[in-house]
Coordinates of C-alpha atoms and ligand atoms in Angstrom, one line a residue:
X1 CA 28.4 -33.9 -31.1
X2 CA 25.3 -33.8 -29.3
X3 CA 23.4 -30.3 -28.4
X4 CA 21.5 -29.9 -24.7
X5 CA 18.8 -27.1 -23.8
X6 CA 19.9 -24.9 -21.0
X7 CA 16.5 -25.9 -19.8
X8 CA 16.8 -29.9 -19.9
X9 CA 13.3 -30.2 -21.6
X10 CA 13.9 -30.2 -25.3
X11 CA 15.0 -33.4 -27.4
X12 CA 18.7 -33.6 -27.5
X13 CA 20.0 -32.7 -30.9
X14 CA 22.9 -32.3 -33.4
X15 CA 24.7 -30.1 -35.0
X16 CA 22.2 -29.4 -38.4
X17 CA 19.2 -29.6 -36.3
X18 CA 20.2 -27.5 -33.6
X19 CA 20.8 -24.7 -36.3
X20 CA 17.6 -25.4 -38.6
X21 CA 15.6 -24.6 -35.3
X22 CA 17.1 -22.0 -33.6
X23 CA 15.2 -21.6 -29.8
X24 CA 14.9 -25.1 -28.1
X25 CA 11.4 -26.2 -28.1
X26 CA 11.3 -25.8 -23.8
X27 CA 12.6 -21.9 -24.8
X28 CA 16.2 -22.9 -23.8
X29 CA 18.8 -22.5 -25.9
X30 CA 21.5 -25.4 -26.8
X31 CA 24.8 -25.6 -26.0
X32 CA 27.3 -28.9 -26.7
X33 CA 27.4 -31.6 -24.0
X34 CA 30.9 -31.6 -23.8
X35 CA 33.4 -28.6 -25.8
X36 CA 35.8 -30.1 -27.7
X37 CA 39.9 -29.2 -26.6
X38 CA 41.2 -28.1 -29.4
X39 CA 44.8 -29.7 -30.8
X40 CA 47.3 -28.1 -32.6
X41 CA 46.8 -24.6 -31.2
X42 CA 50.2 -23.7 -31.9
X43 CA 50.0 -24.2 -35.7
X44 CA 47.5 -22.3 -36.6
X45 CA 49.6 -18.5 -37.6
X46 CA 50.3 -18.3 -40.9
X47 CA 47.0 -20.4 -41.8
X48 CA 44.0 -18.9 -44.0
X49 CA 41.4 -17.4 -42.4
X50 CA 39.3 -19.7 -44.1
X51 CA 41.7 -22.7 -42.7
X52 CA 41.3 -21.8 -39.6
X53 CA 37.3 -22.0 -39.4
X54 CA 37.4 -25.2 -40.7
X55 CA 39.5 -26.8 -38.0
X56 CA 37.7 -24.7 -35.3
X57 CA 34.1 -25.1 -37.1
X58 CA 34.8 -28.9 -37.7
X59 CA 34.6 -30.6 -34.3
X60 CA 30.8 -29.3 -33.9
X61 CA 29.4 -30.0 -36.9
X62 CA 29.9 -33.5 -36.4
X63 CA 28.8 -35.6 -38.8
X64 CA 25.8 -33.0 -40.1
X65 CA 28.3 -32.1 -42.6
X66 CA 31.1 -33.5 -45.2
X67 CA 34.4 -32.2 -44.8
X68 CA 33.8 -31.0 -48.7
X69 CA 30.8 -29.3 -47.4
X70 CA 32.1 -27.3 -44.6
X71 CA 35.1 -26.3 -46.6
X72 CA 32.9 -25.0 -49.7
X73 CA 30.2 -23.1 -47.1
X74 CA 33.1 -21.3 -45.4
X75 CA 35.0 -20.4 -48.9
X76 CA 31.9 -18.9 -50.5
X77 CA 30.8 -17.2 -46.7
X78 CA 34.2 -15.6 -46.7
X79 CA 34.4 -14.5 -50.2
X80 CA 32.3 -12.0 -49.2
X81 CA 34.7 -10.3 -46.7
X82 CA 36.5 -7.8 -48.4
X83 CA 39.7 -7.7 -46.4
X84 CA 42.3 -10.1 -47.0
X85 CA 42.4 -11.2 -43.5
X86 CA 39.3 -11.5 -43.1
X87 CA 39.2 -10.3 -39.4
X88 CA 42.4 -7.8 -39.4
X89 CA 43.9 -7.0 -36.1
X90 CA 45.6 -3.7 -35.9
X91 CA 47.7 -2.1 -33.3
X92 CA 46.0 0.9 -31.3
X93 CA 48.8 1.3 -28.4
X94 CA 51.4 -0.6 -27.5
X95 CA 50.1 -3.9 -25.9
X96 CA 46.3 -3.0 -27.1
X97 CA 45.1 -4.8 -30.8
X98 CA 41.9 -3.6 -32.4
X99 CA 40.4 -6.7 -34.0
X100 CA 38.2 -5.5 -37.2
X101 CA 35.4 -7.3 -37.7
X102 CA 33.7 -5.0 -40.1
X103 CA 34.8 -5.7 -43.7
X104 CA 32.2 -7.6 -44.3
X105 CA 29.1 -6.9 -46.4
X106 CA 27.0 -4.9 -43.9
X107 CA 29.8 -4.0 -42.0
X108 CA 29.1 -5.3 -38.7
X109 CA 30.8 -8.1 -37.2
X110 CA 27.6 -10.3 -37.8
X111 CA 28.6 -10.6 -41.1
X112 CA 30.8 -13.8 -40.1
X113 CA 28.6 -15.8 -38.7
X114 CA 25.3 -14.9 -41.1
X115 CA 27.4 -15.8 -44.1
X116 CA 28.1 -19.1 -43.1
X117 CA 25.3 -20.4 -41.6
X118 CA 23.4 -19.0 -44.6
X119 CA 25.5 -21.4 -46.8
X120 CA 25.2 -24.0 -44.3
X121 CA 21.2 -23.6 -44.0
X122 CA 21.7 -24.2 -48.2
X123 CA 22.8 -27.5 -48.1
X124 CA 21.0 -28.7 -45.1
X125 CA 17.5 -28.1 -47.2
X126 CA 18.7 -29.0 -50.4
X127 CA 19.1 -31.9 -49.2
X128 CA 16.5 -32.7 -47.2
X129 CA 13.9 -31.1 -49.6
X130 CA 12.4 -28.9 -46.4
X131 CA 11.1 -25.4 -46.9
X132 CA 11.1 -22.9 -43.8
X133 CA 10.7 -19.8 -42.4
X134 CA 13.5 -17.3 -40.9
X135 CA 12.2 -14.8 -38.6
X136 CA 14.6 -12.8 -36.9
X137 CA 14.7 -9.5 -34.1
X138 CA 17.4 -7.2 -34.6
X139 CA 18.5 -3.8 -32.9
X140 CA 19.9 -3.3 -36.5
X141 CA 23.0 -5.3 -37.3
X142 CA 21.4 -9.2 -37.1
X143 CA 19.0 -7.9 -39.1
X144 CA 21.2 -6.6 -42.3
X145 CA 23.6 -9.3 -41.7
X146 CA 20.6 -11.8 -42.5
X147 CA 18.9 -10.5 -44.9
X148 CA 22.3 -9.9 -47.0
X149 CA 23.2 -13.6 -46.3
X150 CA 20.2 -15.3 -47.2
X151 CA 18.5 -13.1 -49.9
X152 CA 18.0 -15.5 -52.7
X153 CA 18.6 -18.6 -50.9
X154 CA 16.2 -21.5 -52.1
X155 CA 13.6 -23.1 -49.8
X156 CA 13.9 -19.8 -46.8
X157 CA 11.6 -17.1 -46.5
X158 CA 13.4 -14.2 -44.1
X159 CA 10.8 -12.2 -41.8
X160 CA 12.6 -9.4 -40.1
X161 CA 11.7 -7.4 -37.3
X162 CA 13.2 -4.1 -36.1
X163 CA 12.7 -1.9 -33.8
X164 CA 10.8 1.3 -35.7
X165 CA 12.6 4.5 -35.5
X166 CA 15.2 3.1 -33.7
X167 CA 17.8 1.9 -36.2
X168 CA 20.1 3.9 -38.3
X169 CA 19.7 4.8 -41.4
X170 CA 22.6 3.1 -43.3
X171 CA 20.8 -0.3 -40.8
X172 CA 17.5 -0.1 -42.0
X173 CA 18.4 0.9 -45.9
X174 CA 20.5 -2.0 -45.6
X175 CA 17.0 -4.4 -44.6
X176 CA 14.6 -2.6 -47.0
X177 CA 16.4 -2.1 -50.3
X178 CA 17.5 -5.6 -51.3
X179 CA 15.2 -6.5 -53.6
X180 CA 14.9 -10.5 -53.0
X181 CA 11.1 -12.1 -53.1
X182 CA 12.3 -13.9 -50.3
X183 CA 13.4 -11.1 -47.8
X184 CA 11.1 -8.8 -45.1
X185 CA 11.6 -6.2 -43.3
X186 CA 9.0 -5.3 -40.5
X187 CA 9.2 -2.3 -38.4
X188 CA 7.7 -3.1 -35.1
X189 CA 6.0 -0.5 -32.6
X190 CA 8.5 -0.9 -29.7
X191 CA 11.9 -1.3 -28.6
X192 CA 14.4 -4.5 -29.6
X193 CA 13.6 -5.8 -26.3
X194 CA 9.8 -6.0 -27.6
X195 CA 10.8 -7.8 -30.8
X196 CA 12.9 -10.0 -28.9
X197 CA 10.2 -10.9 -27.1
X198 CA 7.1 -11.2 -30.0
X199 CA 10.2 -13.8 -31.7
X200 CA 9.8 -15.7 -28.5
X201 CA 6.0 -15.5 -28.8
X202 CA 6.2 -17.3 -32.2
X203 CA 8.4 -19.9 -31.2
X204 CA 6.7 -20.8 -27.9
X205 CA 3.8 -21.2 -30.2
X206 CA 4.5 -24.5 -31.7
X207 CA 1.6 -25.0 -33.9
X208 CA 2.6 -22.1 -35.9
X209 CA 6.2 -23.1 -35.5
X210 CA 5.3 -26.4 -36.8
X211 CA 3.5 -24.7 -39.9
X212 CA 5.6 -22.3 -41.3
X213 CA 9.0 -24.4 -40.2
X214 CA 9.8 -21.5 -38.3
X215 CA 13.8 -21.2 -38.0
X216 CA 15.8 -18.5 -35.6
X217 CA 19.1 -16.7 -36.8
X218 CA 19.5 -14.6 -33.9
X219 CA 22.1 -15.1 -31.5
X220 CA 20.7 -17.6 -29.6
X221 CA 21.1 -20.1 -32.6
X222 CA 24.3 -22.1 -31.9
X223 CA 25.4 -22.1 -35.4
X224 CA 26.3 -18.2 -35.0
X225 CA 28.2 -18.8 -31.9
X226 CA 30.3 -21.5 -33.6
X227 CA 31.3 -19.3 -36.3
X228 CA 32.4 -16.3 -33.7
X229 CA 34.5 -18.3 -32.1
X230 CA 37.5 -18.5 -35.3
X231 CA 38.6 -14.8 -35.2
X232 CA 39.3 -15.8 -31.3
X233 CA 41.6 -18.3 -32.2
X234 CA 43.0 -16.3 -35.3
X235 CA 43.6 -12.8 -32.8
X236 CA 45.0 -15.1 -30.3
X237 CA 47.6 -16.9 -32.9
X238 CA 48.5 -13.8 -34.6
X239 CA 49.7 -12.6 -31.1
X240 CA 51.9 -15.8 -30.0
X241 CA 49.1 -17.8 -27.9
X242 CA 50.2 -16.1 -25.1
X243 CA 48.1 -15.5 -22.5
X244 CA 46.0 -12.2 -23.3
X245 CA 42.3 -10.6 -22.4
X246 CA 39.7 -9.6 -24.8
X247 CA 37.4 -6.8 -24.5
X248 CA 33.5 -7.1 -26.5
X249 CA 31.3 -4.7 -27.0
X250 CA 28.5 -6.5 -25.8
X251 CA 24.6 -6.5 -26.0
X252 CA 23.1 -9.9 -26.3
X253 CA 25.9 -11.6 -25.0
X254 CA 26.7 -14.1 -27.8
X255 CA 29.6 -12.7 -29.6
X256 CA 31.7 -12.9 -26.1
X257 CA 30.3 -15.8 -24.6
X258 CA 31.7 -17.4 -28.6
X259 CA 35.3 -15.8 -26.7
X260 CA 34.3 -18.5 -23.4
X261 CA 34.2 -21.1 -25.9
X262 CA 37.4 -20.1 -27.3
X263 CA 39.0 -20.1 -24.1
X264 CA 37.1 -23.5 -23.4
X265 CA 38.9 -25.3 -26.3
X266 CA 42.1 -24.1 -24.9
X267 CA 43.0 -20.7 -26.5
X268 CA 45.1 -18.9 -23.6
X269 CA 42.4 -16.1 -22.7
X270 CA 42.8 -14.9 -19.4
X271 CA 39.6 -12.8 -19.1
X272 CA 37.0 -12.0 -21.2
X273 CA 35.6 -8.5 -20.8
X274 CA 32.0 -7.3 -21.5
X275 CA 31.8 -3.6 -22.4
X276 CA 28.1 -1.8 -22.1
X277 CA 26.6 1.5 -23.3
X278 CA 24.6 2.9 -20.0
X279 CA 22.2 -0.2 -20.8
X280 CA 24.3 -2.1 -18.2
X281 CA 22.3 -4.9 -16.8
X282 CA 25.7 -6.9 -17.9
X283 CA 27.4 -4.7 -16.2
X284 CA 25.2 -4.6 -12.9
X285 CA 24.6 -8.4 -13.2
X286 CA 28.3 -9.0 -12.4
X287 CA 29.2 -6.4 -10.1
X288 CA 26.2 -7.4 -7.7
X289 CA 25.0 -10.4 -8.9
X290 CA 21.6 -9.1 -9.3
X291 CA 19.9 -9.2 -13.0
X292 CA 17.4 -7.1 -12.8
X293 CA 15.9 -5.6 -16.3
X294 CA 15.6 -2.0 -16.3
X295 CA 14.3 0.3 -19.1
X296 CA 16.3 0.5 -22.2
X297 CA 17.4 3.9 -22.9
X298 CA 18.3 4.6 -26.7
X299 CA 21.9 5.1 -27.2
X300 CA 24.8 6.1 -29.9
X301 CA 25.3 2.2 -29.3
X302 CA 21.7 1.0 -30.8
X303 CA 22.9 -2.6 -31.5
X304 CA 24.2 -2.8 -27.9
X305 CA 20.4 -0.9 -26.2
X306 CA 19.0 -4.1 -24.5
X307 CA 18.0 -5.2 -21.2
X308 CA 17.2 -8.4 -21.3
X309 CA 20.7 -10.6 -22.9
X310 CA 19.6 -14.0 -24.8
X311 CA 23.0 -15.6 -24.6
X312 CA 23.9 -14.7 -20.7
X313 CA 21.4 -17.9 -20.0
X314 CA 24.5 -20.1 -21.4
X315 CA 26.8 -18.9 -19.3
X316 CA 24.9 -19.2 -16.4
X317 CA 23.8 -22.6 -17.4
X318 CA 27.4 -23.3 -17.1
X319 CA 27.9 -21.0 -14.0
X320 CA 25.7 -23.5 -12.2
X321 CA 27.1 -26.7 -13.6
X322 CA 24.6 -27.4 -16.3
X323 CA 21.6 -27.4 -13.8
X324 CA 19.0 -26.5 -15.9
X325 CA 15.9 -26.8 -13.3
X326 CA 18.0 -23.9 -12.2
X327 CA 18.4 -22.0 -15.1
X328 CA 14.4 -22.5 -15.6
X329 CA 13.9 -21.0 -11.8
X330 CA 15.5 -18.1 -12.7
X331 CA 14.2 -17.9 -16.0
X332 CA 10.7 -18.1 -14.9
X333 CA 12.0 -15.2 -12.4
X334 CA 13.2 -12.8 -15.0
X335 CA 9.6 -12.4 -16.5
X336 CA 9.0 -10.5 -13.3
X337 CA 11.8 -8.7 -13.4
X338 CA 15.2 -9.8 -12.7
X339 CA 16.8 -12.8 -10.0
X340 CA 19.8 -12.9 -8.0
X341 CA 23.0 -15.0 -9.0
X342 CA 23.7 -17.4 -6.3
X343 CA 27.1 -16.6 -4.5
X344 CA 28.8 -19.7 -6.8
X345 CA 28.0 -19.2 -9.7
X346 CA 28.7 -15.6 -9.6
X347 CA 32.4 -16.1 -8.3
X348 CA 31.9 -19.1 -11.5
X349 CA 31.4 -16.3 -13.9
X350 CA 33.9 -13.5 -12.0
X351 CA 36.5 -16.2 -12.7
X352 CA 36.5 -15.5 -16.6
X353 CA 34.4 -12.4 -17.0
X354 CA 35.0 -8.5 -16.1
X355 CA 32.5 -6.0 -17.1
X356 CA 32.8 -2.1 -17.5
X357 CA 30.0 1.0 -18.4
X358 CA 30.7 4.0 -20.3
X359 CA 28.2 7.1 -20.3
X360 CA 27.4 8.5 -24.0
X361 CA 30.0 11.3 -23.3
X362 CA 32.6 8.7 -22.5
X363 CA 32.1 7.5 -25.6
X364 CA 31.9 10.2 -28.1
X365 CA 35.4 11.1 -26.0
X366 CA 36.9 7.9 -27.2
X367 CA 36.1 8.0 -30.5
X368 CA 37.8 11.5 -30.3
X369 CA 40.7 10.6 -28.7
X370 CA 42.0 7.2 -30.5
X371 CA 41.5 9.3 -33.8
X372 CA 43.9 12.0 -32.9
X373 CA 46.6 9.4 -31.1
X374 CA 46.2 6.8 -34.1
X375 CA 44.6 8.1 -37.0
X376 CA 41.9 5.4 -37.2
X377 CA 38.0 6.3 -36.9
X378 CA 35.8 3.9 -34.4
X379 CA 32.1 3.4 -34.9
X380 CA 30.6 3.9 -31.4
X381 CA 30.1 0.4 -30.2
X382 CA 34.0 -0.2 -31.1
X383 CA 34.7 2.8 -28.9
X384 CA 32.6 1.7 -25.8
X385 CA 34.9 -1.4 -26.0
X386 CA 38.1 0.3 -26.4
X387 CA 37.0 2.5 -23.6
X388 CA 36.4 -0.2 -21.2
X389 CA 39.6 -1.7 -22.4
X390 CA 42.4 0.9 -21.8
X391 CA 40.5 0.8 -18.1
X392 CA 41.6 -3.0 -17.7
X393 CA 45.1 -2.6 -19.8
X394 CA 48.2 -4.7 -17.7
X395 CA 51.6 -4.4 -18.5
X396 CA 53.0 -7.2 -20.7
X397 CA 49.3 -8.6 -21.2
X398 CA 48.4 -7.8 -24.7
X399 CA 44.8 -6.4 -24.6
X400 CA 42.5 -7.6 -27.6
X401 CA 39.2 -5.1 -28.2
X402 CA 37.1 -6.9 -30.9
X403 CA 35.7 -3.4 -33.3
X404 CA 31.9 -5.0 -34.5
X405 CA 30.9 -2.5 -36.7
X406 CA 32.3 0.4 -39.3
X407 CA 32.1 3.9 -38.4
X408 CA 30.1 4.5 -42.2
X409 CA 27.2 2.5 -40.1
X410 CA 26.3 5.1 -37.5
X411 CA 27.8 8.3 -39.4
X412 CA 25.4 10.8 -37.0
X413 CA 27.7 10.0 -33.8
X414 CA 30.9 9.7 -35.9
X415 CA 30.4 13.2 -37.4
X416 CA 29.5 14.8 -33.2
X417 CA 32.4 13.0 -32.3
X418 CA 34.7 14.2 -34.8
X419 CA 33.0 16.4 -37.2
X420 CA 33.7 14.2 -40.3
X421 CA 30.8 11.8 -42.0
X422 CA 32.5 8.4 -42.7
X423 CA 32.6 7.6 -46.4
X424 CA 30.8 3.9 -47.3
X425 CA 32.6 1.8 -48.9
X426 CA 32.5 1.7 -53.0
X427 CA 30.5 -2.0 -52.6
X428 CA 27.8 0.1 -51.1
X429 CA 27.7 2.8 -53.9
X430 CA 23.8 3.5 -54.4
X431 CA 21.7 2.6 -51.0
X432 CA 21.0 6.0 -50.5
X433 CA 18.9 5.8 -54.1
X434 CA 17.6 2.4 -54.1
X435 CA 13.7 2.3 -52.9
X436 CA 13.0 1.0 -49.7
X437 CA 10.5 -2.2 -48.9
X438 CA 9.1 -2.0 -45.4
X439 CA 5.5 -3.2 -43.5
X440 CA 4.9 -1.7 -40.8
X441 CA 3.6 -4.0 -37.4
X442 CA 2.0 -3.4 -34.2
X443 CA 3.6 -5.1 -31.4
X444 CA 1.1 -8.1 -31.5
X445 CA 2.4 -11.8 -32.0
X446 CA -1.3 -12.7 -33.7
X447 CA -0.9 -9.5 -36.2
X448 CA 3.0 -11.0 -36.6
X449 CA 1.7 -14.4 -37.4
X450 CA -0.8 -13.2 -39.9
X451 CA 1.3 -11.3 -41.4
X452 CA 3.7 -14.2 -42.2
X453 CA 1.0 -16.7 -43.2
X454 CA 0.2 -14.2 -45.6
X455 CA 3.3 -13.0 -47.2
X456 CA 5.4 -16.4 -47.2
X457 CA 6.5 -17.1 -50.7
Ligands
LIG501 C1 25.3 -7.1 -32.3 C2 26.3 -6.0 -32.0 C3 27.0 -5.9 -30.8 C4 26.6 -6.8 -29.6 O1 26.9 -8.2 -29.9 P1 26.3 -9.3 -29.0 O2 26.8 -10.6 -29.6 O3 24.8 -9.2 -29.1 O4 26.7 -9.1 -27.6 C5 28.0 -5.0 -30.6 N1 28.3 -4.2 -31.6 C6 27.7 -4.2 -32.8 C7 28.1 -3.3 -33.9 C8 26.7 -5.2 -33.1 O5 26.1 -5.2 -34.3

C-alpha cells in the first residue's frame, strides 16, 4: 500500500514510513492511494478484539510488517485494555449503543491507537537501528495516551506539549508523574491551538527535523487513524452489519474521519455524525460551508476546545477528489483565517457527514439525565456526543455514540453535573501522590527547539 500527501508534494510512502514521520514533508498529511474493501464483513462477530484489528490493521501495513509482527504488536497494545472486550458497547435506549472506549490505561479513547503504534514504532527501530524524536501537542488526552505508551521504549525520546492551565488534573498527573528518562512534559503559554501550531513549526523546519529524527503521534499520523478504525467494524458486527449511524465526539477530526474509512472498506454506516462543544467550526463548516477559525473558548470538553481540526484536511482532500493543488489553496487560505467549501465538495461531505453543537448547559444536562434513565455516568465529551445523538435518533436505525473518555478524567464537571466525584480506577491507585515532572515553555518554536536539543536522551 502506497501513502499520498493531501498536498501532492511530498515523496510517496508506505506504511512504516508514513508512521515513523508523522506530517508530510509539504505539511500535508497522508492518506492511502486507494482504501482497501474489506472481505469477509460478515464473519467477523464472535472474533477477538484483538482478531479483528489484525484483519482490519493488515491490508495497510502492507509489507512494512510480518504477519507475526502485527499480531504480537496488537496482543501486547491490547493487553493493556482492561475490559474484556476491549471496546464494550452498551445499550443506553432502545436503538441507541454507547461504545466505551475508555478502559484503557489513561482512560481516553486514545489509548487504542497509542498502544499499538507504540509497539509498532518498537520494531520498526529495532530494526532499522534509527533513534528519533517524538514530539507531540495535546489538549490532554494525546498527550497521556503517549507518554503511557511509549515510556521506556528503546531508541524514542517523547517531547510533550500541553496547553498550561488548561488540562485537567487527572490529564496532566497522568504526563508528569511517569517517571521514564525518555518522557517530557512541557507546559506551553497558550491554548492547544498554539501548540498545534509550534508542532507545525518544528516540522516545517526540516533541518531540525532532519536532526533530531523528529516523529509526530498526533492525529494526523496515519498509523493512529488505522488503529481507530477496528472498534468501527467490531460496533458495527456486534449489531448485525446492518445499516446504522455513528455519533463522535469530535475535536481534531481524526477519530471520525477513522469511522469514513470504516464505511469506505464497506462497513454499512449510513452517516457519521460529528458532535462539538460550543467550539463548533465543525459544526459551522458543514452547515454553511464556511471554515472560518474563531477563538477557542475553554470548555467542560477540553480535549474537544479547538478551532483549527488537523484531520478535516483528509476529508476534504477527498471532498474534492484528491485535488491537492486544491487542498494547498485553501490551506494557504486558512492561515488568514478560514475559506469557503466549494458547493461540491460540501454536498461531497453532506453525503456522509451530519454535525450538531451543544452549549455547556446542554451538556452538564445530559450527563444528568442518562444517569437517572440508565444508571451509567458519562465524562463530558461522551455526553456532548450522546446529546447530539438522541437529536439524530430514527426509528429502526440503531444509533452508535462512541464515549472517548471515563468520567474519573474530568471529575470537576462530573461532580456539577451530578454531585458525585468519579472514583479512578484501582490501576491508577497513587497519582494523586507521585511527584510531578514538568518544564515550563514560552510559546516560541526557537525556545521549543532548544529545549529539545538539550534534554534528548
Ligand atoms: C481527543 C478526544 C476527542 C476528540 O477526538 P478527535 O479524534 O480529535 O476528533 C474527544 N473526546 C476525548 C475524550 C478525547 O480525548
Amino acid at each position: 500500500m502506497r501513502y499520498v500527501s493531501t498536498r501532492g508534494q511530498a515523496p510517496v510512502l508506505n506504511f512504516e514510513q508514513a508512521m515513523l514521520s508523522g506530517l508530510a514533508r509539504d505539511g500535508g498529511l497522508y492518506l492511502p492511494e486507494t482504501v482497501p474493501a474489506f472481505s469477509g464483513l460478515g464473519e467477523l462477530d464472535g472474533l477477538s478484539y484483538q482478531d479483528v484489528a489484525f484483519r482490519v490493521v493488515r491490508p495497510f501495513t502492507g509489507d512494512s510488517f510480518t504477519d507475526d509482527e502485527l499480531r504480537g504488536a496488537i496482543d501486547r497494545a491490547y493487553d493493556r485494555i482492561s475490559h474484556a472486550a476491549k471496546a464494550p458497547l452498551v445499550q443506553l435506549a432502545p436503538g441507541h449503543h454507547l461504545l466505551e472506549l475508555f478502559h484503557g490505561p489513561t482512560l481516553a479513547f486514545k489509548d487504542f491507537a497509542m498502544q499499538l503504534i507504540a509497539q509498532l514504532f518498537e520494531i520498526a527501530l529495532k530494526r532499522s537501528g534509527q533513534r528519533i524524536t517524538i514530539v507531540g501537542a495535546t489538549s490532554g488526552d494525546t498527550g497521556s495516551a503517549a507518554i503511557e505508551a511509549f515510556r521506556g521504549i528503546d531508541n524514542v525520546d517523547v517531547f510533550i506539549m500541553f496547553p498550561h492551565g488548561r488540562v485537567s488534573e487527572v490529564q496532566r498527573r497522568q504526563m508528569t508523574t511517569p517517571d521514564a528518562e525518555n518522557v517530557h512534559a512541557l507546559a506551553v503559554t497558550g491554548h492547544f491551538d498554539d501548540c498545534q501550531a509550534r508542532l507545525k513549526d518544528l516540522f516545517n523546519d526540516h533541518v531540525f527535523r532532519d536532526q533530531v529524527g523528529l516523529a509526530g503521534v498526533n492525529s494526523i499520523n496515519w498509523a493512529r487513524v488505522v488503529a481507530q478504525i477496528v472498534y468501527y467494524f467490531t460496533a458495527a458486527a456486534s449489531l448485525g452489519m446492518r445499516p446504522m449511524d455513528f455519533t463522535v465526539p469530535t475535536g481534531n477530526f481524526g477519530d471520525i474521519f477513522a469511522g469514513s474509512i470504516a464505511r469506505a472498506m464497506g462497513v454499512p454506516i449510513r452517516r457519521l455524525i460529528v458532535a462539538t462543544n460550543q467550539n463548533d467550526i465543525l459544526h459551522r463548516a458543514l452547515s454553511s460551508g464556511e471554515y472560518r477559525v474563531g477563538t477557542v473558548e475553554p470548555s467542560i470538553s477540553p480535549s474537544m476546545d479547538i478551532q483549527v481540526s488537523s484531520n478535516f484536511e483528509r476529508a476534504l482532500y477527498w471532498a474534492y477528489g484528491g485535488d491537492a493543488a486544491a487542498i494547498t489553496q485553501l490551506m494557504d487560505e486558512l492561515k488568514a483565517g478560514g475559506f469557503s467549501i466549494s458547493q461540491g465538495a460540501l454536498e461531497a461531505l453532506r453525503e456522509q457527514y451530519l454535525s450538531g453543537r451543544v452549549s455547556e448547559e446542554e451538556t452538564i444536562a445530559m450527563i444528568r439525565t442518562v444517569r437517572e434513565e440508565t444508571g451509567q455516568v458519562l465524562c463530558p465529551h461522551s455526553a456532548v456526543g450522546v446529546a447530539v445523538a438522541r437529536k439524530h435518533l430514527e426509528p429502526g436505525i440503531p444509533m452508535v455514540t462512541l464515549a472517548t473518555a471515563h468520567a474519573a478524567k474530568f471529575p470537576d464537571a462530573v461532580e456539577r453535573a451530578v454531585g458525585l466525584r468519579p472514583a479512578l480506577p484501582p490501576h491508577m491507585d497513587g497519582l494523586f501522590d507521585l511527584p510531578e515532572r514538568v518544564t515550563r515553555v514560552e510559546n516560541d518554536a526557537e525556545a521549543l527547539k532548544s529545549l529539545i536539543l538539550e534534554r534528548r536522551t
